[in-house]
Coordinates of C-alpha atoms and ligand atoms in Angstrom, one line a residue:
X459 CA -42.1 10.5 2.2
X460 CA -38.3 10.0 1.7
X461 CA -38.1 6.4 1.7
X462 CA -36.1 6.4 -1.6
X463 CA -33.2 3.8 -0.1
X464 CA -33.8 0.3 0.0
X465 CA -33.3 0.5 3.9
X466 CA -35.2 3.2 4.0
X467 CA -38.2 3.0 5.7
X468 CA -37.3 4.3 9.1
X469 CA -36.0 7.1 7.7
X470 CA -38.3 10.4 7.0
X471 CA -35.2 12.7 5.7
X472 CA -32.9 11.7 2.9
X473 CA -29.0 13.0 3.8
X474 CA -27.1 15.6 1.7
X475 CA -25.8 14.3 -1.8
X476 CA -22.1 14.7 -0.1
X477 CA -22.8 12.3 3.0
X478 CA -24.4 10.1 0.2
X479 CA -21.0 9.9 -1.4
X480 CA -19.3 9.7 1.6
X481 CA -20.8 6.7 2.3
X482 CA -21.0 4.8 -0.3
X483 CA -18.7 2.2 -1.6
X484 CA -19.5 2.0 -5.4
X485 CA -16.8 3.8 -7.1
X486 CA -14.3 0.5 -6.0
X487 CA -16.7 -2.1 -5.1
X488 CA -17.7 -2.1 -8.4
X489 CA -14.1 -4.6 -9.0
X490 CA -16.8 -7.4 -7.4
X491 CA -19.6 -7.2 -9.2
X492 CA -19.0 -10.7 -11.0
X493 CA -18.2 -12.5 -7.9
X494 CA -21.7 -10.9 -6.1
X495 CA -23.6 -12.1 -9.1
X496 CA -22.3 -15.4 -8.6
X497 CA -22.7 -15.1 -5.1
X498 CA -26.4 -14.5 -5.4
X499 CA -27.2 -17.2 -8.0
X500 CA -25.6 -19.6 -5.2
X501 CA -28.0 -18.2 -2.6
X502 CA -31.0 -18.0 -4.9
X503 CA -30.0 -22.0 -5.6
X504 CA -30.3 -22.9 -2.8
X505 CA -33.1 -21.0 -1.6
X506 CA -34.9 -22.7 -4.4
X507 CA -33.5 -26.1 -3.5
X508 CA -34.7 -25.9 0.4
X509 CA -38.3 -24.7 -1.0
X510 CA -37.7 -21.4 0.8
X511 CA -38.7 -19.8 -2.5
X512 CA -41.2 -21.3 -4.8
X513 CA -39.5 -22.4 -8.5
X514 CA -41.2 -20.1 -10.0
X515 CA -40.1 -17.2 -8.3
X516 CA -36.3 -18.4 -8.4
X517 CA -35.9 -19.7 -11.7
X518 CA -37.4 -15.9 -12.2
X519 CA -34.3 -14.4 -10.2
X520 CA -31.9 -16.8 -11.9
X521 CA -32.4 -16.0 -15.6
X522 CA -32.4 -12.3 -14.3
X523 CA -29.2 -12.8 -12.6
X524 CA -27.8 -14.6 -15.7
X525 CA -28.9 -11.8 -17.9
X526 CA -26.9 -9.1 -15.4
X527 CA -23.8 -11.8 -15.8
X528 CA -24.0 -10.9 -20.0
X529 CA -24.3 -7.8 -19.6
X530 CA -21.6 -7.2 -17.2
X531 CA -19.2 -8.9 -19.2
X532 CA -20.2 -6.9 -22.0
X533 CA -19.7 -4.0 -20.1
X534 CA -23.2 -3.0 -20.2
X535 CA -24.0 -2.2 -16.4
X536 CA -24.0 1.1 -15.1
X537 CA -24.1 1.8 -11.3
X538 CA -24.9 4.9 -9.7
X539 CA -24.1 6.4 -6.1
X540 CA -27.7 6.5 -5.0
X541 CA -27.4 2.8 -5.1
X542 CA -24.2 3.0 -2.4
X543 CA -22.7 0.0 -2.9
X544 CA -22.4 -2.9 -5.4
X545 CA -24.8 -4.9 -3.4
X546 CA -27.3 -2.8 -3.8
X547 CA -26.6 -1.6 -7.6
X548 CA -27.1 -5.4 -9.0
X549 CA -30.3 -5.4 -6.7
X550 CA -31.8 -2.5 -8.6
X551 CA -30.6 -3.7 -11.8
X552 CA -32.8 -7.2 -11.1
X553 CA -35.4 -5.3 -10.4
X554 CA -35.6 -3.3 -13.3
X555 CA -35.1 -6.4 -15.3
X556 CA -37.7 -8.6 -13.3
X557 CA -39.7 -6.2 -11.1
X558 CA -40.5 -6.9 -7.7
X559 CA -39.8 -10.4 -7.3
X560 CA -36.0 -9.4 -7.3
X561 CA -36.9 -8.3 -3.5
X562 CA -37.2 -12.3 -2.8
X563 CA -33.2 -12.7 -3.3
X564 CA -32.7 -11.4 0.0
X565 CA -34.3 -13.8 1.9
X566 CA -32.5 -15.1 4.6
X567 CA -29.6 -13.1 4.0
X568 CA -27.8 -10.1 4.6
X569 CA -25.5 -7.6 2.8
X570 CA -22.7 -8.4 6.0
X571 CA -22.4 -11.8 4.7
X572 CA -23.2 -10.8 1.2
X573 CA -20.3 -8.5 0.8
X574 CA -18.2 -10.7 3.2
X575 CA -18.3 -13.7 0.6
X576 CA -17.7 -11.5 -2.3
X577 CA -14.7 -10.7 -0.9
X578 CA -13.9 -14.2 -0.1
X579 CA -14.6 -15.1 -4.0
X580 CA -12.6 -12.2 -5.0
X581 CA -9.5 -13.5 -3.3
X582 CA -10.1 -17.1 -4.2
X583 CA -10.2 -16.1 -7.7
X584 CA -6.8 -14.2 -8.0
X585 CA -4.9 -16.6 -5.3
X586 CA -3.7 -18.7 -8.3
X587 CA -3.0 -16.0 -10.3
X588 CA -0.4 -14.8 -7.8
X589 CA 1.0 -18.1 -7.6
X590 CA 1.4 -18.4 -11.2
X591 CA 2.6 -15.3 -12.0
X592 CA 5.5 -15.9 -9.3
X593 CA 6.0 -19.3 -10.3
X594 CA 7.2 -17.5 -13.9
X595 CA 9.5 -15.2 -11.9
X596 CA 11.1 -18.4 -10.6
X597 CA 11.4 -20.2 -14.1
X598 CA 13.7 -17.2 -15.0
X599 CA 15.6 -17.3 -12.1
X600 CA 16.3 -21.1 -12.4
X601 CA 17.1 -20.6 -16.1
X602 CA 19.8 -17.9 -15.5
X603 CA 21.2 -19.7 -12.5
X604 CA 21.8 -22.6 -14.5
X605 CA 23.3 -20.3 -17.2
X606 CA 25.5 -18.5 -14.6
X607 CA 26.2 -21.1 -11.9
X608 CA 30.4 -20.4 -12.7
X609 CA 30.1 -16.6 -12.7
X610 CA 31.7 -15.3 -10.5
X611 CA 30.7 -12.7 -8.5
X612 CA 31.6 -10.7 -5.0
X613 CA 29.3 -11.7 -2.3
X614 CA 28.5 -8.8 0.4
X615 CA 27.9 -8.2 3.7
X616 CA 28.0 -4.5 4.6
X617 CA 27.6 -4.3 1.2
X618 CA 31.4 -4.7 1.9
X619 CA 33.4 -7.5 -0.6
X620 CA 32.8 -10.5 1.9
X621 CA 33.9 -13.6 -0.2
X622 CA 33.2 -14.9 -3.8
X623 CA 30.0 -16.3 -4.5
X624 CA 28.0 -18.0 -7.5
X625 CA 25.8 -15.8 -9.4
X626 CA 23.7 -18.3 -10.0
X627 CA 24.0 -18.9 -6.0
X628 CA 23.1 -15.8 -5.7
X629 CA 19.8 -15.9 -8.0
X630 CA 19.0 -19.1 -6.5
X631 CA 19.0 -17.4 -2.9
X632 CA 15.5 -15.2 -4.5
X633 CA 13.9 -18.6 -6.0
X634 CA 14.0 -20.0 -2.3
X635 CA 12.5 -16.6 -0.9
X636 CA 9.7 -16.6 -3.5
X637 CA 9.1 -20.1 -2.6
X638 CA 8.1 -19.4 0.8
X639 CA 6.1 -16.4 -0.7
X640 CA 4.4 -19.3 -3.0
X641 CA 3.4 -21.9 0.2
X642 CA 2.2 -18.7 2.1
X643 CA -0.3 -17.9 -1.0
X644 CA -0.9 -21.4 -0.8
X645 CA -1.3 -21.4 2.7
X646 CA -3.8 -18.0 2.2
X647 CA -6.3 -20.5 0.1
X648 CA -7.3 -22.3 3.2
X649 CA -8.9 -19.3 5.0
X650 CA -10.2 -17.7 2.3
X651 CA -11.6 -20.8 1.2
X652 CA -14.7 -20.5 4.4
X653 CA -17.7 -19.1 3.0
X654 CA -19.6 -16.5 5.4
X655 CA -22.8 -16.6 3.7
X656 CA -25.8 -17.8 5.7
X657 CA -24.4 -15.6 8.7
X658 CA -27.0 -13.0 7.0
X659 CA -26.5 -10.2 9.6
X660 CA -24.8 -11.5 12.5
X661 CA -27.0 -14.3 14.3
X662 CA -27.8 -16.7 11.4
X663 CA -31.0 -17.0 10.4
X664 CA -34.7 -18.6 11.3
X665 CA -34.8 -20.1 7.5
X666 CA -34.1 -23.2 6.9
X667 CA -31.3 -22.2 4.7
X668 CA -28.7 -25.2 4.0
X669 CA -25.1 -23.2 4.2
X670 CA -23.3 -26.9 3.0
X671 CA -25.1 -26.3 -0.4
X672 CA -24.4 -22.8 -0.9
X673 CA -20.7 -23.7 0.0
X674 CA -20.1 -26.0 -2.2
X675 CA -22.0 -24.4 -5.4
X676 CA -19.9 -21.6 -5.1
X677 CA -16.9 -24.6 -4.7
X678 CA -16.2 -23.4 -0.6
X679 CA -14.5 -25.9 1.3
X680 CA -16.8 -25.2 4.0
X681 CA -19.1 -22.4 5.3
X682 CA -18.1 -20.9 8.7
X683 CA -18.6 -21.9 11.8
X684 CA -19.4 -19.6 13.5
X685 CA -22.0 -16.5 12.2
X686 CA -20.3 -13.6 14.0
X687 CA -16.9 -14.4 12.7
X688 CA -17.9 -14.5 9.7
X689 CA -19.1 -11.3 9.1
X690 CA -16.5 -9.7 11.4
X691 CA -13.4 -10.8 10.5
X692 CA -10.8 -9.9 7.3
X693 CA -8.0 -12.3 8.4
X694 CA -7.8 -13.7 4.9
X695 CA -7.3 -10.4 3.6
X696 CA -4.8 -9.4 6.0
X697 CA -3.4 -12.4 5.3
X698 CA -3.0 -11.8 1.8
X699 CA -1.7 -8.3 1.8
X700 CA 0.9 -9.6 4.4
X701 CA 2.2 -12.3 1.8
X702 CA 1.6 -9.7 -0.8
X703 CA 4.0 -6.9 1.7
X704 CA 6.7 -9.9 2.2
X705 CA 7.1 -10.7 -1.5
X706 CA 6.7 -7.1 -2.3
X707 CA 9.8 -6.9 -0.3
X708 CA 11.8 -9.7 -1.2
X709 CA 11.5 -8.3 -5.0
X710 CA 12.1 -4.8 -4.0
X711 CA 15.5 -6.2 -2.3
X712 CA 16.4 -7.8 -5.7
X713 CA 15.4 -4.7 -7.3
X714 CA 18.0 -2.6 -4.9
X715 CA 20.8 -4.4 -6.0
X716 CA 19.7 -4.8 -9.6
X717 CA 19.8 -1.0 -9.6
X718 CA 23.0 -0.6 -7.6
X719 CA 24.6 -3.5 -10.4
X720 CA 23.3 -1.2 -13.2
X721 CA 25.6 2.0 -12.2
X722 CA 28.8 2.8 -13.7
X723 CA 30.6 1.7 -10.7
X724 CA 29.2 -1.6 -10.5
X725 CA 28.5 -2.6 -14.0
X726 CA 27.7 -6.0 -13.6
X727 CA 24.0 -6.0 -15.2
X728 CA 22.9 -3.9 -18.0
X729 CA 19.1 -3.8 -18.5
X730 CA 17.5 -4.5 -22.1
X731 CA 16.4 -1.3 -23.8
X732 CA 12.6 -2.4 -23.1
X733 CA 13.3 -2.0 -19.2
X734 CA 15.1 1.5 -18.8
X735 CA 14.2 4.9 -19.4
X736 CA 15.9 7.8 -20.9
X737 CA 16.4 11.6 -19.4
X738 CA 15.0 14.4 -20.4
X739 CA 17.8 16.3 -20.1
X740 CA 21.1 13.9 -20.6
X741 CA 21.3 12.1 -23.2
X742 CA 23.5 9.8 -21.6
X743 CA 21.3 8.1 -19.1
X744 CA 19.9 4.6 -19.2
X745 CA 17.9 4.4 -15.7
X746 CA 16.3 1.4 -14.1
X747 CA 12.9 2.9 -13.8
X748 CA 11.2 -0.1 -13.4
X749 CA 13.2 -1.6 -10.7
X750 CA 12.9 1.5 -8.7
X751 CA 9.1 1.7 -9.5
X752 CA 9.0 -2.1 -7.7
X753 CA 11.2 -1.1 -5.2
X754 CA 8.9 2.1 -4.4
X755 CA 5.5 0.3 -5.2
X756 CA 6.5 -1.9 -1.8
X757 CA 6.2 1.3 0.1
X758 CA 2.1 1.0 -0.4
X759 CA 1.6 -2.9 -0.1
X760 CA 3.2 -2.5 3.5
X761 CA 0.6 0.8 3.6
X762 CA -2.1 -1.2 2.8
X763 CA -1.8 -3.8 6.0
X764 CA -0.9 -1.5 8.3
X765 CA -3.9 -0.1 7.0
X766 CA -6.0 -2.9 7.6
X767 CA -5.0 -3.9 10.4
X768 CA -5.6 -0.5 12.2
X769 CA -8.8 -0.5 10.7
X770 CA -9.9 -4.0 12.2
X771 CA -8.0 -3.8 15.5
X772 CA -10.4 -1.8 17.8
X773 CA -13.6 -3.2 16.0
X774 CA -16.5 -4.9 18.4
X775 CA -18.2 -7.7 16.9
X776 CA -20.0 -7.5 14.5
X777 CA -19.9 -5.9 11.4
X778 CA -18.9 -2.4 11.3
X779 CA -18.9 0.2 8.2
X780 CA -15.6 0.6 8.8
X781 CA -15.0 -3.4 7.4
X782 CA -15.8 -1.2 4.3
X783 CA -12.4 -0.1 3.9
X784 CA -10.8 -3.6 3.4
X785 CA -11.4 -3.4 -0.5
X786 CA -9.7 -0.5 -1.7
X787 CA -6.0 -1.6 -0.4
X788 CA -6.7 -5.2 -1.4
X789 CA -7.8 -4.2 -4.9
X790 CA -4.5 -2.1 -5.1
X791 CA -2.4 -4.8 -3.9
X792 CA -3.4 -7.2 -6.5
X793 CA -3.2 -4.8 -8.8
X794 CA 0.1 -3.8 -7.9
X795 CA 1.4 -7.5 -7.5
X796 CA 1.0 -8.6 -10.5
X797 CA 2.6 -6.3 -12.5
X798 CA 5.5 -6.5 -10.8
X799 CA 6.0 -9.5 -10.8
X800 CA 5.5 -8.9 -14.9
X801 CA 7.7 -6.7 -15.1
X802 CA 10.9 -8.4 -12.9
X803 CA 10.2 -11.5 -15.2
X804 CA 10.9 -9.7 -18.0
X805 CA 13.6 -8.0 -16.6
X806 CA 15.7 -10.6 -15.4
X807 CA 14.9 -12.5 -18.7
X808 CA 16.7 -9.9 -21.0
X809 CA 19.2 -8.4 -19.0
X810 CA 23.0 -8.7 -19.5
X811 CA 25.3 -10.3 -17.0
X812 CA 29.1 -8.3 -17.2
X813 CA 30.7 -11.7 -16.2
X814 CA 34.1 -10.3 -16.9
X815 CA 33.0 -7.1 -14.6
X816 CA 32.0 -9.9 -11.7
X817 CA 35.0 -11.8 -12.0
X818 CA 37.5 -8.6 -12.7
X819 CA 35.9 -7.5 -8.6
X820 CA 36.9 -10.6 -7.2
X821 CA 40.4 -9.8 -8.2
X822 CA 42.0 -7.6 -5.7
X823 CA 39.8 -7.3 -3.6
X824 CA 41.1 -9.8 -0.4
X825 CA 37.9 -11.5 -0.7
X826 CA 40.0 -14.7 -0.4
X827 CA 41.3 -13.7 3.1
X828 CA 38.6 -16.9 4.4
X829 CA 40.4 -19.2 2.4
X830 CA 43.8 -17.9 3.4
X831 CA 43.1 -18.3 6.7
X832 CA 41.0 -21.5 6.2
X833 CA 44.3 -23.0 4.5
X834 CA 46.5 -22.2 7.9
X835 CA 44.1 -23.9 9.8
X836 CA 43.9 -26.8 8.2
X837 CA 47.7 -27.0 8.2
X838 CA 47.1 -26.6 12.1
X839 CA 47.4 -23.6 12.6
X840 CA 44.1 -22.6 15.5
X841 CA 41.8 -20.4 13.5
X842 CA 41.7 -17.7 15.3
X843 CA 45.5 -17.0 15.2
X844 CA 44.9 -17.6 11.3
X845 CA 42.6 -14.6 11.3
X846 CA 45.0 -12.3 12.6
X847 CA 48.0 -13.3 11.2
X848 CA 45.7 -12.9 7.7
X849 CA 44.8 -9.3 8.7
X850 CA 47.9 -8.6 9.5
X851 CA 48.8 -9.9 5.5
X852 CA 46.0 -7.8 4.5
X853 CA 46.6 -4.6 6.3
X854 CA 50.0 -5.0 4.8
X855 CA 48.9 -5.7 1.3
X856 CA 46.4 -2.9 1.3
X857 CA 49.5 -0.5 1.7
X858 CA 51.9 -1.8 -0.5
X859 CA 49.2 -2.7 -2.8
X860 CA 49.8 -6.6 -3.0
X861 CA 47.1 -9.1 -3.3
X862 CA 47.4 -12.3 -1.1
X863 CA 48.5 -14.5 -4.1
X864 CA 50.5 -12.2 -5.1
X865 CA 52.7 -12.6 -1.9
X866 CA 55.9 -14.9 -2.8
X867 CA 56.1 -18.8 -1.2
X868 CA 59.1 -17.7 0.7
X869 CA 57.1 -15.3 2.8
X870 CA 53.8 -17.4 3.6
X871 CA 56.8 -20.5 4.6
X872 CA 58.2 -18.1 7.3
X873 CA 54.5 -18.4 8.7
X874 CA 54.3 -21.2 8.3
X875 CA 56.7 -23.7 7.0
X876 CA 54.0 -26.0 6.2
X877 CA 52.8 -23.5 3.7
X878 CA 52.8 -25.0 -0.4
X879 CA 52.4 -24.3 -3.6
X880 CA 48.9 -25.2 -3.5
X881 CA 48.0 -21.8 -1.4
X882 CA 47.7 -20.3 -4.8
X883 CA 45.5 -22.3 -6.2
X884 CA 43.2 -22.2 -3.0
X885 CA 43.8 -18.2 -3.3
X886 CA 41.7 -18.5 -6.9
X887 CA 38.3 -17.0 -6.3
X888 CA 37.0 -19.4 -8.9
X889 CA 38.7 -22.1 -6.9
X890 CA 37.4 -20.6 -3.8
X891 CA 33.7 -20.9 -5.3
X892 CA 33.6 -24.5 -6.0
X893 CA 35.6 -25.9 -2.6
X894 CA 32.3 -23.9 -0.5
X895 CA 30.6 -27.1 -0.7
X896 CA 28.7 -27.4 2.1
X897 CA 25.0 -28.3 1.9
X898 CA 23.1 -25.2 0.8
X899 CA 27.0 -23.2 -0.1
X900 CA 27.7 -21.6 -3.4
X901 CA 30.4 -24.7 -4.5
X902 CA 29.3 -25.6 -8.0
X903 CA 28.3 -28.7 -6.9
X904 CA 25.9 -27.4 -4.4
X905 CA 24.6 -25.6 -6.9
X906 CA 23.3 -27.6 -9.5
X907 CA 21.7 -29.6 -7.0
X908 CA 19.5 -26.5 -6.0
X909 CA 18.4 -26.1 -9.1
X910 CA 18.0 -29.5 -9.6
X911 CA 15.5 -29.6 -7.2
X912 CA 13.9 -26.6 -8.2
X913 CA 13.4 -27.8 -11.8
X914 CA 11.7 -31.1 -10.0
X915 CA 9.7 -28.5 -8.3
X916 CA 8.6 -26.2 -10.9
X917 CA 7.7 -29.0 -13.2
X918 CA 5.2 -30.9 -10.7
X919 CA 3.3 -27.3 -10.8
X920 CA 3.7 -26.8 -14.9
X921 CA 0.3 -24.9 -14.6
Ligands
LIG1563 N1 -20.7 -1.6 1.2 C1 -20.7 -2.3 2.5 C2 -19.2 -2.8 2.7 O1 -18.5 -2.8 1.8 C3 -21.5 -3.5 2.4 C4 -22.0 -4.0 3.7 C5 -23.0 -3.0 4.3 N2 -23.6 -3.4 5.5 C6 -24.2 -2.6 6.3 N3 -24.8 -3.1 7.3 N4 -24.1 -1.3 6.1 O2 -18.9 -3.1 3.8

């Protein structure tokens, strides 16, 4: 006899050790062995509750269960391969601690929903993790935009000097992007919040199981409706690592131009010691490892849901062993998230702003041919004929090497008569910061207000 599996009993042959490995899921399931316990005291609960099992034989499962709990968090569990998955580990280990009456725990259930609602749990545990540990992110992005909301600083298209901005504009510009990150985690709860248990297999079951109780012991908004979705689907997960892939990407932008303002010929940041490596070989180097370790860790979040999702995308219903490869990219994501979200805290926290450097770029750089031009216009001239006679102004500045407020009154009056005095002061990139007032701009003004609000916003959320 080779019935040595707990499906085993159809089976007369066992397979080779390697196909065993193959298979089995253990090595990274393992990351969900707290939320299956739990899972299983739920179900065991309940199946109590409805009379499905006798007391006797539950309460016998519970304490069991509750003795695995201790000894996981003591680290005193050991799983083995033979066992395949995690599932199936934690069964063995009841039995060993209660004998056979562990085989009554899976009643009216099956390892497709089991595993399904571990992985639910699993998410719903970390969701506010993620949230919090972006929320801090922001808190450091508020506090140096408030500290910085003068600075002065080029703002780019092309990465070409487009027109002075607000530093603290600028930092602001990532609190609004992790925001949105934030309400899509938020968002994520909802569907992960359906618990599939009670599915068992695919088609429910002829038990009188009661899937409302089970839900809301394990603190589910609601079981599914539906049994074949819930054992088939992973939208919640894709769901998460697509969040996790945008706000992997939104920090790995920040982290581009963190590294680019860290080189000699930018020079407006300088990263605490804490944050940068040394070289080997030059003694002179100071590199933004961690920024580029962010910026590369993004490559494998985006991995991971394209992973997923070619993994679920030609999948009939219902479950299919290939649903077995959802954990390992999920487990990766959050445990690549988190501390990178760690570490661009700390960064932004302790590193130096070069105001001078920002301002000194502004300087002579024509990134006030906008308000040159804006000025004509609102002495009548049509803005379009602005524009070129300012490039024209430009193109001969550029040559001669003269900045526009460096061009004397007498010129700019044979453009225009109606030309003043107070073209210089317009010409001012700090003046030409503040005047950008418009809702949502980078004038002072506007500004503060942003972080006004954010401040309101963080503060309702002071978790
Ligand atoms: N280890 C499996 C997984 O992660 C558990 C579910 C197995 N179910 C099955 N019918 N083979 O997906």
């Amino acid at each position: 006899m080779a019935v040595k599996r707990m499906w085993g009993g159809r089976f007369e042959a066992t397979g080779a050790k390697w196909v065993e490995e193959f298979g089995a899921s253990i090595t990274f399931d393992q990351q969900m062995a707290e939320e299956d316990l739990e899972g299983s005291l739920a179900h065991v609960t309940m199946l109590k509750k409805t009379k499905i099992l006798s007391a006797s034989d539950a309460d016998q499962i519970i304490a069991g269960l509750r003795k695995l709990q201790k000894q996981l968090e003591a680290g005193e569990l050991t799983f083995t391969v033979e066992n395949e998955d995690i599932h199936m580990n934690l069964e063995a280990l009841l039995t060993k601690e209660i004998g056979p009456v562990a085989g009554k725990l899976h009643t009216a259930r099956s390892r497709n929903d089991q595993v399904a609602t571990d992985l639910h749990l699993y998410v719903k545990h970390r969701l506010p993790h993620v949230i919090w540990a972006i929320r801090d992110l922001q808190r450091v992005l508020v506090e140096k935009a408030e500290e910085n909301v003068e600075t002065i600083m080029p703002g780019y298209t092309h990465l070409q000097h487009a027109q002075p901005i607000s530093y603290g504009h600028y930092l602001m510009a990532y609190f609004q992007m992790l925001q949105r990150d934030v309400e899509r985690f938020e968002f994520n709860k909802h569907h992960t919040d359906l618990m599939p248990l009670g599915a068992a297999a695919l088609a429910g079951t002829t038990f009188p199981i009661d899937r409302k109780l089970t839900a809301q012991l394990l603190d589910f908004q609601a079981p599914y409706a539906n049994s074949l979705d819930a054992v088939s689907d992973r939208d919640f997960v894709l769901e998460f690592l697509a969040n996790a892939a945008i706000l992997m990407t939104h920090l790995s932008r920040l982290c581009e131009e963190i590294i680019l303002w860290c080189s000699y010929e930018f020079g407006y940041l300088e990263l605490d010691d804490q944050y940068a490596t040394g070289s080997s070989i030059m003694p002179q180097k100071k590199n933004p490892d961690m920024a580029e370790l962010v910026r590369g860790k993004t490559g494998r979040i985006n991995g991971h849901l394209l992973g997923l999702l070619t993994t679920i995308k030609g999948l009939p219903l219902a479950y299919n062993k290939d649903l077995q490869e959802d954990k390992e990219g999920l487990f990766d994501a959050v445990k690549t998230i988190m501390p990178s979200l760690k570490v661009m805290t700390g960064m932004l926290a302790t590193a130096r702003v070069n105001k001078a450097k920002m301002a000194q770029a502004t300087e002579r750089d024509f990134s006030n041919a906008t308000e040159l031009a804006d000025y004509l216009a609102t002495k009548g001239v049509p803005f379009r004929q602005a524009h070129a006679i300012v490039g024209q102004l430009v193109l001969e500045g550029l040559k001669t090497g003269t900045t526009l407020q460096e061009i004397p009154l007498a010129k700019y009056q044979e453009i225009d008569p109606a030309i003043g005095e107070d073209v210089y002061h317009d010409l001012q990139s700090k003046v030409a910061v503040e005047r950008r007032n418009s809702l949502g701009g980078t004038g002072f003004t506007q500004v503060r207000h942003q972080i006004e609000v954010a401040k309101h916003l963080l503060s309702q959320h002071d978790d």
